[in-house]
Amino acid sequence: MPPFLQFVTRRFLAVPISLLVITMVLYGGVMLSPPEARATLYMPDNMPPRLTEEQYKKIEENIIRRYHLREPFPVQYYYWMKSLFDGKWGYSPSLNEYVLPSLLRRTPATLELAFYSLLLLVPLGLVSGVAAGWRRSGWFDRAFRGLAFLGTSTPPFILAIILLSIFYINRGWFAPGRLDLPYILEISEGNFISYTGFLTVDSVLNGRTDILGNALRHLAMPVFTLSIYHWATLGRVARVSVLGEEKKEYVIAAKARGVAERKVVWRHVFRNTLTPSLTSMTLSATSIVTGVFVSEIIYDINGISGVILEAMEGVPDAPAALGFAMYSVVMVLLLMFVLDVAQAILDPRVREGVLKT
Amino acid sequence: MKRLPPYFRRWQNWIGLLLVLTYVFLAVAAPYLSPDDPKKPGPFMRVGRAFEPAPLPPDEKAVLGMLPLGIDIYHALVWGSRDALRFGLIVTISTALFGVIYGAISGFTEGRVGGLMLRIADSFLAFPPIAGVVFLQQLFLATVSALGGFYYSGVIYSYSDTQIKATLIQSLLETINPLMLSLIVFSWMPYARLVHSIVITLKQTDFIQAARALGGSNFWIIRKHLLRNSTGPAMVLAARDVGGVVLLQATLTFIGIGGDSIWGEMLALGRNWILGPGGSILTYWWVFLPPTLAVMLFGIAWNLFGDGLSDLFINR
């Protein structure tokens, strides 16, 4: 097997292990509650509207017996894991539907936001960090350090408040949500075919540039909010990994051979910074996903976090919360895997199997 | 002239230390700086009219102005820093302690077991604390309702006459709030990874070999040498984390997911006057600016303080 594939499979095999550990911890958390509360995880959707207390107790007792909710942890954990494969993940009383379909339906909105943010912040962070670190204390480095300091010390939700109050309330250039109301109505009428769920892609496929423009107008603020903070953190790591690199032998050798400095930086030095930078991003993948949820909630985008928003005010909803937790773990693992693969593609040392990571 | 300790060679570190000390002072002196209303103690003290819907600008009754419903901003700000500091310190000290011990053990054992321990720690990296908060809260609510009651603003009510019996999750969440618990459970991994790698390099050094040759027990070596040598870097990480967890707490409080940051709640209370129709951060600046600056400076303070500690412990 070529080293690249070896690397990717090894990383991919780590995913089920992580899932196993996390699900055990999660179910361990569920075990803190009594069996009667655990039974709500398996409640059917066709409950009759009016139930006497005895009837409800009977249903509850049935579920407890069927899913072995009074047995020790391993048994319960086994039955819960088995129930995850039914594609429902429990019935959520606050959403009035099964949790997994609801999560899947909301996924494209979340992915669209995350995708454009990463597309903006990863190249920008790497390039600006390398450029700043190469000419240490030059004008670009100083500007970069100032901006990065601002970026990391402004919490995203505060940036969101400022952006919303200037560009939405005061100027009206950008807006929260995903689309303007007329377009939402038009789409719900059914002339707009949803191929991918990404509004920006679907609008192009449907040949509607006006919807594309509108979707971008709504995406601008959340994408900016999300990118700025992580751009700054990524850029800083890239900058630090470039410092001192100009004294390394490979750089001196390349310069001595008469390679242009521009080429030395972007061909050789740049690639060496990829591994530490992307690794640091992998380690903070949860903070990126958390940032996506926060942006969604502040900017009123009905993504995955919409599942828990309704649960937070109203009927207690353990299935929705558990499903949300599971699903966000899957998203983080996916993001980590994508970053790992990107690193493998870009770093020749991983590709050739020299660097064992 | 005597050389200053490495901490004080950069002006940024001075600012960091100064800001941190300011917050500590505010936190300690809160009861003197802004005494509680004896009839209704709490961070949100009412100084204006209770049914005043609009936030009122600064005047002699409220130095920094009021939030809607006549709540004093200065009072909430001062008590907020006490709350934030307490939250940040409890979370970071517990995560750091657990992570450092875990990392020391996994680094010391190495081999299969140590590798497995590190693998488990890495798995935890995939869990966003925001999901943990929601999960714990909903589990608690489901428990209360399954036992025949409901929960409203801090009190458990029962539908029937029977007292609701205390359950494990209930007693747990009553002593420690869900955000704190989920942050502690899901953010100790960086410490473990850091200490793990330090311990692995230290084990090769002569002085550990010497300690072993002296016949020192494993426990003694870990406690006396390995832990002591990894406290510096762990403290740097911890100092930066204090700011980070408080920012996260304020964020989650503001968006209404959980947590009870007073600064976050101040912004949430004033939200309609800065983001609602007719609202503006320029017109109602006193609603927006104080809590925002408090949160931002808190983050900056601990970050600079952490950089200073790293000058002291790591790049000396």
XYZ file of C-alpha atoms in Angstrom:
673
model
C 0.000 0.000 0.000
C 1.390 3.446 -0.846
C 2.358 5.513 2.226
C -0.335 8.064 1.547
C -3.110 5.466 1.699
C -1.504 3.899 4.761
C -1.592 7.247 6.513
C -5.207 7.871 5.578
C -6.389 4.411 6.651
C -4.549 4.675 9.944
C -6.223 7.983 10.625
C -9.576 6.640 9.561
C -9.278 3.644 11.866
C -8.877 6.011 14.798
C -12.405 7.339 14.225
C -14.341 4.283 15.509
C -12.097 4.107 18.583
C -12.840 7.735 19.413
C -16.543 7.124 18.842
C -16.471 4.115 21.149
C -14.787 6.065 23.949
C -17.083 9.054 23.573
C -20.297 7.015 23.408
C -19.240 5.177 26.561
C -18.693 8.478 28.339
C -22.025 9.789 27.043
C -23.939 6.725 28.139
C -22.106 6.882 31.436
C -23.649 10.361 31.742
C -27.073 8.954 30.898
C -26.630 6.387 33.667
C -26.616 9.235 36.187
C -30.353 9.516 35.686
C -32.930 6.974 36.921
C -34.419 4.319 34.562
C -37.678 6.270 34.255
C -35.780 9.204 32.693
C -33.767 6.883 30.461
C -37.024 5.470 29.139
C -37.753 8.809 27.427
C -34.890 8.051 25.040
C -36.984 5.264 23.520
C -40.510 6.716 23.675
C -42.506 5.961 20.505
C -43.872 8.750 18.333
C -47.436 7.444 18.293
C -48.244 8.092 21.934
C -51.954 8.721 22.429
C -52.601 12.364 23.337
C -54.317 11.735 26.653
C -52.895 9.166 28.989
C -53.751 8.372 32.562
C -50.866 7.954 34.903
C -51.332 4.167 34.993
C -51.257 3.890 31.200
C -48.105 5.956 30.989
C -46.457 3.902 33.727
C -47.318 0.751 31.787
C -45.685 2.034 28.585
C -42.692 3.185 30.578
C -42.346 -0.192 32.269
C -42.541 -1.922 28.880
C -39.719 0.198 27.515
C -37.625 -0.333 30.611
C -38.008 -4.076 30.242
C -37.462 -4.100 26.488
C -34.255 -2.068 26.575
C -33.015 -3.629 29.826
C -32.814 -0.254 31.556
C -32.409 -1.754 35.009
C -29.440 -3.928 34.018
C -25.784 -2.941 34.592
C -23.942 -0.497 32.331
C -22.526 -2.859 29.648
C -25.938 -4.401 28.919
C -27.683 -1.048 28.654
C -24.862 0.370 26.590
C -25.152 -2.550 24.172
C -28.908 -2.068 23.715
C -28.504 1.673 23.283
C -25.794 1.217 20.626
C -28.030 -1.278 18.844
C -30.886 1.206 18.896
C -28.674 3.855 17.253
C -28.657 1.850 14.041
C -32.415 2.121 13.528
C -31.892 5.527 11.930
C -34.212 7.347 14.343
C -32.202 8.173 17.472
C -35.328 8.528 19.550
C -38.438 10.656 19.261
C -38.051 14.257 20.307
C -41.126 15.819 21.922
C -39.976 19.387 21.265
C -39.270 18.800 17.564
C -42.239 16.463 17.038
C -40.129 14.159 14.936
C -37.297 11.672 15.135
C -33.952 13.192 16.006
C -31.697 11.792 13.281
C -33.846 12.807 10.272
C -34.181 16.249 11.807
C -30.409 16.520 12.221
C -29.760 15.313 8.678
C -32.211 17.809 7.222
C -30.400 20.666 8.953
C -26.904 19.499 8.101
C -26.435 21.301 4.746
C -26.975 24.735 6.326
C -24.294 24.007 8.923
C -21.897 22.484 6.424
C -22.281 25.425 4.054
C -21.300 27.862 6.785
C -18.393 25.707 7.955
C -17.175 25.072 4.422
C -16.976 28.709 3.357
C -15.356 29.704 6.636
C -12.657 27.068 6.314
C -12.167 27.948 2.657
C -11.478 31.515 3.718
C -9.514 31.049 6.898
C -7.140 28.168 6.150
C -5.332 29.650 3.107
C -5.412 33.154 4.542
C -4.117 32.029 7.916
C -1.280 29.979 6.466
C -0.152 32.555 3.904
C -0.331 35.581 6.190
C 1.348 33.729 9.046
C 4.241 32.590 6.862
C 4.660 36.009 5.271
C 4.685 37.670 8.695
C 7.131 35.228 10.258
C 9.566 35.342 7.358
C 10.234 39.047 7.739
C 10.172 39.227 11.486
C 9.390 42.702 12.854
C 8.835 44.076 9.362
C 5.781 46.213 8.652
C 3.709 43.220 7.622
C 4.651 41.292 10.730
C 3.662 44.195 12.936
C 0.345 44.643 11.165
C -0.276 40.907 11.337
C 0.494 40.706 15.039
C -1.796 43.623 15.781
C -4.683 42.180 13.781
C -4.154 38.694 15.180
C -4.176 40.097 18.691
C -7.458 41.864 17.971
C -8.844 38.724 16.356
C -8.077 36.421 19.256
C -9.143 38.836 21.938
C -12.533 39.663 20.427
C -14.904 36.856 21.378
C -16.934 35.831 18.290
C -20.255 36.647 19.917
C -19.138 40.202 20.612
C -17.888 40.585 17.049
C -21.286 39.290 15.949
C -23.100 41.931 18.005
C -20.949 44.671 16.522
C -21.347 43.408 12.952
C -25.103 42.959 13.297
C -25.638 46.392 14.747
C -23.559 48.110 12.073
C -24.153 46.148 8.885
C -27.657 44.873 9.519
C -29.489 47.315 11.741
C -27.726 50.503 10.770
C -26.650 50.002 7.158
C -28.737 47.035 6.042
C -26.039 45.639 3.775
C -26.018 42.131 5.195
C -28.653 40.172 7.063
C -29.015 37.231 9.437
C -30.892 34.069 8.499
C -30.299 32.200 5.249
C -32.470 34.076 2.726
C -34.874 37.010 2.467
C -38.512 36.180 3.118
C -39.730 36.411 -0.536
C -37.123 33.854 -1.586
C -38.011 31.541 1.299
C -41.643 31.653 0.200
C -40.671 31.042 -3.399
C -38.564 28.034 -2.487
C -41.320 26.580 -0.334
C -43.646 26.770 -3.372
C -41.488 24.143 -5.019
C -40.103 25.619 -8.237
C -36.628 25.489 -6.803
C -35.043 22.047 -6.878
C -32.803 21.287 -3.929
C -29.914 19.150 -5.177
C -27.372 19.507 -2.393
C -29.019 21.661 0.274
C -26.197 24.193 -0.140
C -28.139 27.289 -1.173
C -25.151 28.741 -3.006
C -24.735 25.598 -5.113
C -28.432 24.934 -5.660
C -29.078 28.460 -6.875
C -26.397 28.090 -9.543
C -27.755 24.702 -10.603
C -31.216 26.230 -10.856
C -29.814 29.155 -12.801
C -30.956 31.732 -10.250
C -28.167 34.234 -9.695
C -30.464 36.484 -7.660
C -30.867 33.740 -5.052
C -27.103 33.175 -5.100
C -26.497 36.843 -4.386
C -29.059 36.828 -1.630
C -27.600 33.707 -0.022
C -24.125 35.248 -0.079
C -25.469 38.416 1.469
C -26.759 36.330 4.359
C -23.600 34.242 4.634
C -21.156 37.147 4.770
C -21.431 38.041 8.458
C -21.422 34.533 9.973
C -18.538 33.457 7.748
C -16.533 36.532 8.699
C -17.257 36.099 12.408
C -16.236 32.476 12.321
C -13.122 33.016 10.213
C -11.535 35.933 12.032
C -10.896 34.179 15.331
C -9.557 30.970 13.831
C -7.603 32.835 11.167
C -5.750 34.585 13.965
C -4.992 31.418 15.919
C -3.918 29.495 12.808
C -1.841 32.413 11.527
C -0.005 32.685 14.824
C 0.991 29.034 14.783
C 2.155 29.344 11.167
C 4.133 32.471 12.042
C 5.891 30.855 14.997
C 6.807 27.786 12.967
C 8.491 29.994 10.340
C 10.566 31.949 12.861
C 14.175 30.851 12.769
C 13.599 28.837 9.630
C 15.744 31.198 7.532
C 18.858 29.986 9.370
C 18.180 26.338 8.554
C 20.548 24.596 6.185
C 18.019 23.802 3.508
C 17.161 27.475 3.132
C 20.800 28.551 2.999
C 21.523 25.796 0.490
C 18.614 26.812 -1.717
C 19.664 30.455 -1.575
C 23.282 29.535 -2.348
C 22.119 27.708 -5.427
C 20.561 30.964 -6.519
C 16.907 30.054 -5.996
C 14.807 33.199 -5.768
C 13.743 34.024 -2.232
C 10.097 34.025 -3.190
C 10.468 30.465 -4.411
C 12.347 29.372 -1.296
C 9.573 30.652 0.941
C 6.552 29.363 -0.926
C 8.022 26.083 -2.205
C 10.027 24.935 0.787
C 9.454 26.897 3.969
C 5.706 27.063 3.462
C 5.393 23.295 3.256
C 7.323 22.812 6.467
C 4.864 24.970 8.371
C 1.850 22.981 7.179
C 2.232 20.116 9.594
C 2.421 22.106 12.851
C -0.290 24.517 11.686
C -2.809 21.921 10.581
C -2.063 19.765 13.625
C -2.880 22.660 15.894
C -6.136 23.089 14.004
C -6.969 19.423 14.392
C -6.475 19.720 18.120
C -8.855 22.674 18.286
C -11.469 21.171 15.975
C -14.029 21.225 18.784
C -13.583 24.941 19.156
C -14.244 25.409 15.426
C -17.422 23.326 15.594
C -18.524 25.187 18.737
C -17.899 28.416 16.838
C -20.115 27.193 14.004
C -22.964 26.503 16.442
C -22.552 29.868 18.148
C -22.602 31.693 14.806
C -25.665 29.735 13.735
C -27.556 30.655 16.866
C -26.627 34.346 16.845
C -27.243 34.754 13.129
C -30.474 32.784 13.246
C -29.432 30.091 10.786
C -31.511 26.975 11.169
C -28.647 24.502 11.220
C -27.890 21.593 13.503
C -27.971 23.724 16.622
C -31.651 24.410 15.871
C -32.340 20.945 17.259
C -31.403 21.947 20.777
C -32.663 25.526 20.692
C -36.264 24.435 20.990
C -35.401 21.870 23.620
C -33.762 24.547 25.768
C -37.066 26.271 26.356
C -39.945 23.930 27.009
C -40.412 20.225 27.445
C -37.372 18.322 28.637
C -35.919 16.586 25.635
C -33.194 14.055 26.386
C -33.249 12.393 22.910
C -32.597 15.688 21.122
C -29.757 16.592 23.470
C -28.148 13.168 23.232
C -28.574 13.111 19.457
C -27.069 16.569 19.157
C -24.093 15.515 21.260
C -23.527 12.386 19.158
C -23.895 14.266 15.918
C -21.531 17.064 16.879
C -18.915 14.483 17.833
C -19.284 12.951 14.387
C -18.862 16.406 12.854
C -15.702 17.093 14.845
C -14.240 13.720 13.885
C -15.079 14.413 10.249
C -13.380 17.804 10.409
C -10.308 16.274 12.051
C -10.164 13.631 9.351
C -10.477 16.197 6.556
C -7.663 18.262 8.069
C -5.493 15.162 8.394
C -6.060 14.252 4.764
C -5.349 17.810 3.674
C -2.101 17.640 5.583
C -1.229 14.331 3.940
C -1.911 15.750 0.492
C 0.078 18.927 1.047
C 3.034 17.649 3.046
C 5.362 15.544 0.869
C 6.930 13.972 3.944
C 3.638 12.350 4.884
C 2.980 11.370 1.288
C 6.323 9.615 0.992
C 6.024 7.971 4.381
C 9.076 9.732 5.851
C 7.160 11.412 8.640
C 5.348 9.028 10.941
C 2.502 10.842 12.583
C 21.688 47.107 38.756
C 20.002 43.858 39.631
C 18.464 42.125 36.652
C 14.708 41.868 36.706
C 13.196 38.380 36.681
C 12.406 37.325 33.105
C 8.738 38.067 33.599
C 9.262 41.821 33.770
C 11.413 42.328 30.681
C 8.508 42.957 28.325
C 5.930 45.672 28.807
C 3.106 43.386 27.681
C 3.727 41.185 30.708
C 3.407 44.212 32.982
C 0.004 44.973 31.488
C -1.069 41.363 31.858
C -0.103 41.234 35.506
C -1.693 44.589 36.198
C -4.985 43.604 34.582
C -5.094 40.269 36.373
C -4.434 42.009 39.692
C -7.203 44.496 38.913
C -9.683 41.695 38.392
C -8.514 39.951 41.553
C -8.955 43.208 43.431
C -12.470 43.729 42.006
C -13.369 40.165 42.900
C -12.075 40.349 46.443
C -13.336 43.837 47.198
C -16.757 43.465 45.545
C -18.741 43.697 48.811
C -16.957 46.987 49.626
C -16.944 48.473 46.142
C -20.623 47.879 45.609
C -22.535 46.639 48.665
C -25.458 44.329 48.013
C -28.996 45.455 48.539
C -29.685 43.889 51.993
C -33.296 43.126 51.076
C -32.527 41.442 47.769
C -28.903 40.353 47.459
C -27.634 39.281 44.062
C -25.609 40.606 41.164
C -28.602 42.251 39.500
C -29.482 45.061 41.894
C -32.436 47.253 41.123
C -31.739 50.949 41.542
C -34.284 52.440 39.169
C -37.992 51.926 38.707
C -38.861 48.241 38.355
C -41.091 48.758 35.322
C -38.765 50.987 33.370
C -38.473 49.141 30.039
C -35.714 51.289 28.539
C -32.132 51.321 29.771
C -31.324 54.660 31.413
C -28.044 56.495 30.822
C -25.486 57.093 33.590
C -26.615 59.475 36.343
C -25.892 59.943 40.043
C -27.996 56.898 41.022
C -26.147 54.539 38.711
C -22.605 55.520 37.788
C -22.449 53.417 34.656
C -26.118 53.583 33.760
C -28.827 50.984 33.992
C -29.991 47.956 32.062
C -33.697 47.611 31.276
C -35.841 47.203 34.427
C -33.610 49.570 36.364
C -30.724 47.162 36.969
C -27.455 48.802 37.991
C -24.626 48.104 35.545
C -21.762 48.983 37.889
C -22.979 46.542 40.528
C -23.408 43.681 38.062
C -20.013 44.434 36.529
C -18.189 44.272 39.855
C -19.939 41.136 41.055
C -19.538 39.684 37.582
C -15.776 39.783 37.884
C -15.978 37.932 41.173
C -18.124 35.295 39.518
C -15.945 35.084 36.393
C -12.726 34.729 38.355
C -14.201 32.038 40.572
C -15.542 30.122 37.578
C -12.313 30.415 35.596
C -10.098 29.383 38.480
C -12.212 26.422 39.580
C -12.446 25.054 36.048
C -8.789 25.503 35.133
C -7.357 24.308 38.419
C -9.421 21.128 38.362
C -8.739 20.405 34.674
C -5.044 21.151 35.086
C -4.730 18.930 38.157
C -6.472 16.025 36.523
C -4.723 16.458 33.175
C -1.261 16.749 34.703
C -1.672 13.644 36.839
C -3.150 11.695 33.920
C -0.345 12.784 31.611
C 2.335 11.977 34.176
C 0.988 8.464 34.651
C 0.516 7.807 30.931
C 3.959 9.170 30.109
C 5.555 7.182 32.905
C 3.975 3.857 31.988
C 4.573 4.358 28.244
C 4.242 1.171 26.171
C 0.815 -0.334 25.486
C -0.968 1.083 28.505
C 0.468 4.575 28.160
C -0.398 4.575 24.456
C -3.945 3.487 25.191
C -4.297 6.204 27.826
C -3.144 8.808 25.312
C -5.546 7.406 22.706
C -8.428 7.759 25.175
C -7.388 11.333 25.923
C -7.339 12.076 22.196
C -10.853 10.705 21.853
C -12.049 13.291 24.330
C -10.696 15.979 21.995
C -13.608 15.245 19.681
C -16.282 16.317 22.142
C -17.428 19.952 22.056
C -18.285 21.156 25.587
C -21.333 23.006 24.228
C -22.963 19.633 23.556
C -22.073 18.456 27.050
C -23.803 21.422 28.678
C -27.014 20.905 26.747
C -26.888 17.176 27.352
C -26.439 17.446 31.126
C -29.174 20.044 31.481
C -31.676 18.076 29.429
C -30.833 14.891 31.293
C -31.512 16.678 34.541
C -34.834 18.058 33.283
C -35.858 14.654 31.949
C -35.047 13.116 35.315
C -37.145 15.625 37.201
C -40.089 15.228 34.849
C -39.859 11.422 34.812
C -40.150 11.456 38.574
C -43.300 13.527 38.359
C -42.225 17.138 38.732
C -40.959 20.138 36.840
C -38.124 22.568 37.182
C -38.490 26.293 37.053
C -35.749 28.847 37.715
C -33.785 26.886 40.260
C -36.608 25.160 42.116
C -38.042 21.684 41.596
C -41.818 21.534 41.887
C -43.825 18.372 42.277
C -47.215 17.684 40.687
C -48.352 15.416 43.484
C -47.915 15.611 47.248
C -45.095 13.101 47.233
C -41.654 14.537 47.654
C -39.413 13.924 44.644
C -36.578 11.738 45.762
C -33.092 12.995 45.123
C -31.261 11.263 42.301
C -27.601 11.043 41.458
C -27.706 13.610 38.642
C -29.738 16.001 40.726
C -27.336 16.025 43.647
C -24.442 16.289 41.203
C -25.824 19.292 39.331
C -26.883 21.014 42.509
C -23.311 21.089 43.759
C -21.629 21.889 40.465
C -23.188 23.682 37.547
C -23.538 21.798 34.249
C -21.210 24.067 32.277
C -18.485 23.724 34.871
C -18.855 19.957 34.932
C -18.802 19.595 31.168
C -15.815 21.932 30.811
C -13.879 19.981 33.432
C -14.701 16.617 31.881
C -13.904 17.743 28.345
C -10.920 20.079 28.588
C -8.188 18.324 30.546
C -6.650 16.681 27.451
C -4.178 19.431 26.457
C -2.560 19.177 29.899
C -2.350 15.418 29.640
C -0.742 15.584 26.185
C 1.714 18.259 27.291
C 2.812 16.478 30.442
C 2.908 13.134 28.643
C 5.455 14.465 26.155
C 7.491 16.230 28.855
C 7.630 13.097 30.976
C 8.709 10.945 28.045
C 11.678 13.222 27.312
C 12.530 13.632 30.993
C 12.641 9.874 31.534
C 15.695 9.635 29.307
C 17.636 12.230 31.301
C 20.386 11.371 33.743
C 18.757 12.705 36.845
C 15.750 10.417 36.537
C 18.080 7.488 35.914
C 19.964 8.553 39.028
C 16.752 8.744 41.041
C 15.943 5.256 39.855
C 19.427 4.016 40.743
C 18.892 5.367 44.231
C 16.028 2.923 44.468
C 13.261 5.516 44.319
C 9.786 4.105 43.921
C 7.702 4.970 40.842
C 5.339 7.077 42.873
C 8.211 8.998 44.417
C 9.835 9.671 41.046
C 6.579 10.891 39.533
C 5.775 13.096 42.481
C 9.218 14.441 43.244
C 10.737 14.882 39.804
C 8.330 14.459 36.923
C 5.423 16.485 38.264
C 7.656 19.194 39.589
C 9.307 19.657 36.215
C 6.054 19.885 34.318
C 4.255 22.422 36.507
C 5.798 25.401 34.685
C 4.464 24.623 31.196
C 1.162 23.436 32.665
C 0.772 26.743 34.496
C 1.321 28.660 31.259
C -1.441 26.640 29.615
C -3.698 27.090 32.639
C -3.269 30.866 32.767
C -4.347 31.171 29.146
C -7.259 28.823 29.805
C -8.735 30.947 32.589
C -9.581 33.617 30.024
C -10.757 31.061 27.487
C -13.286 29.307 29.712
C -14.745 32.581 30.943
C -15.209 33.760 27.342
C -16.937 30.483 26.522
C -19.146 30.842 29.583
C -20.159 34.364 28.550
C -20.792 33.216 24.966
C -23.044 30.322 25.952
C -24.930 32.489 28.430
C -25.504 35.149 25.800
C -26.912 32.719 23.250
C -29.036 31.070 25.922
C -27.570 27.586 25.869
C -26.554 27.382 29.502
C -24.042 28.710 31.933
C -24.682 31.674 34.163
C -22.038 34.261 33.392
C -23.176 37.565 34.827
C -21.465 39.540 32.057
C -23.097 37.336 29.428
C -26.463 37.793 31.090
C -26.004 41.579 31.128
C -25.557 41.526 27.357
C -28.506 39.169 26.958
C -30.701 41.494 29.037
C -29.753 44.492 26.947
C -29.848 42.562 23.691
C -33.077 44.088 22.370
C -31.742 47.593 22.884
C -28.621 46.979 20.846
C -29.859 44.454 18.294
C -33.613 44.890 18.326
C -35.601 47.231 16.093
C -34.539 50.819 16.772
C -31.619 49.605 18.854
C -28.071 50.737 18.327
C -24.774 50.292 20.099
C -24.075 53.987 19.618
C -27.276 55.249 21.210
C -27.293 52.728 24.042
C -23.524 52.450 24.388
C -23.680 52.020 28.158
C -25.629 48.789 27.743
C -23.066 47.294 25.399
C -19.688 48.709 26.332
C -19.143 47.836 30.040
C -19.822 44.081 29.881
C -18.063 43.812 26.506
C -14.938 45.498 27.776
C -15.036 43.440 30.961
C -15.182 40.182 28.988
C -12.569 41.212 26.422
C -10.111 42.608 28.940
C -10.502 39.501 31.053
C -9.470 37.360 28.079
C -6.601 39.693 27.179
C -5.402 39.851 30.784
C -5.027 36.107 31.185
C -3.517 35.695 27.732
C -0.823 38.284 28.428
C -0.294 36.844 31.886
C 0.163 33.412 30.292
C 2.703 34.825 27.823
C 4.552 36.335 30.762
C 4.588 33.040 32.629
C 5.932 31.388 29.519
C 8.793 33.924 29.482
C 9.383 32.971 33.091
C 9.136 29.178 32.847
C 9.788 28.151 29.258
C 11.992 30.591 27.312
C 14.118 31.778 30.146
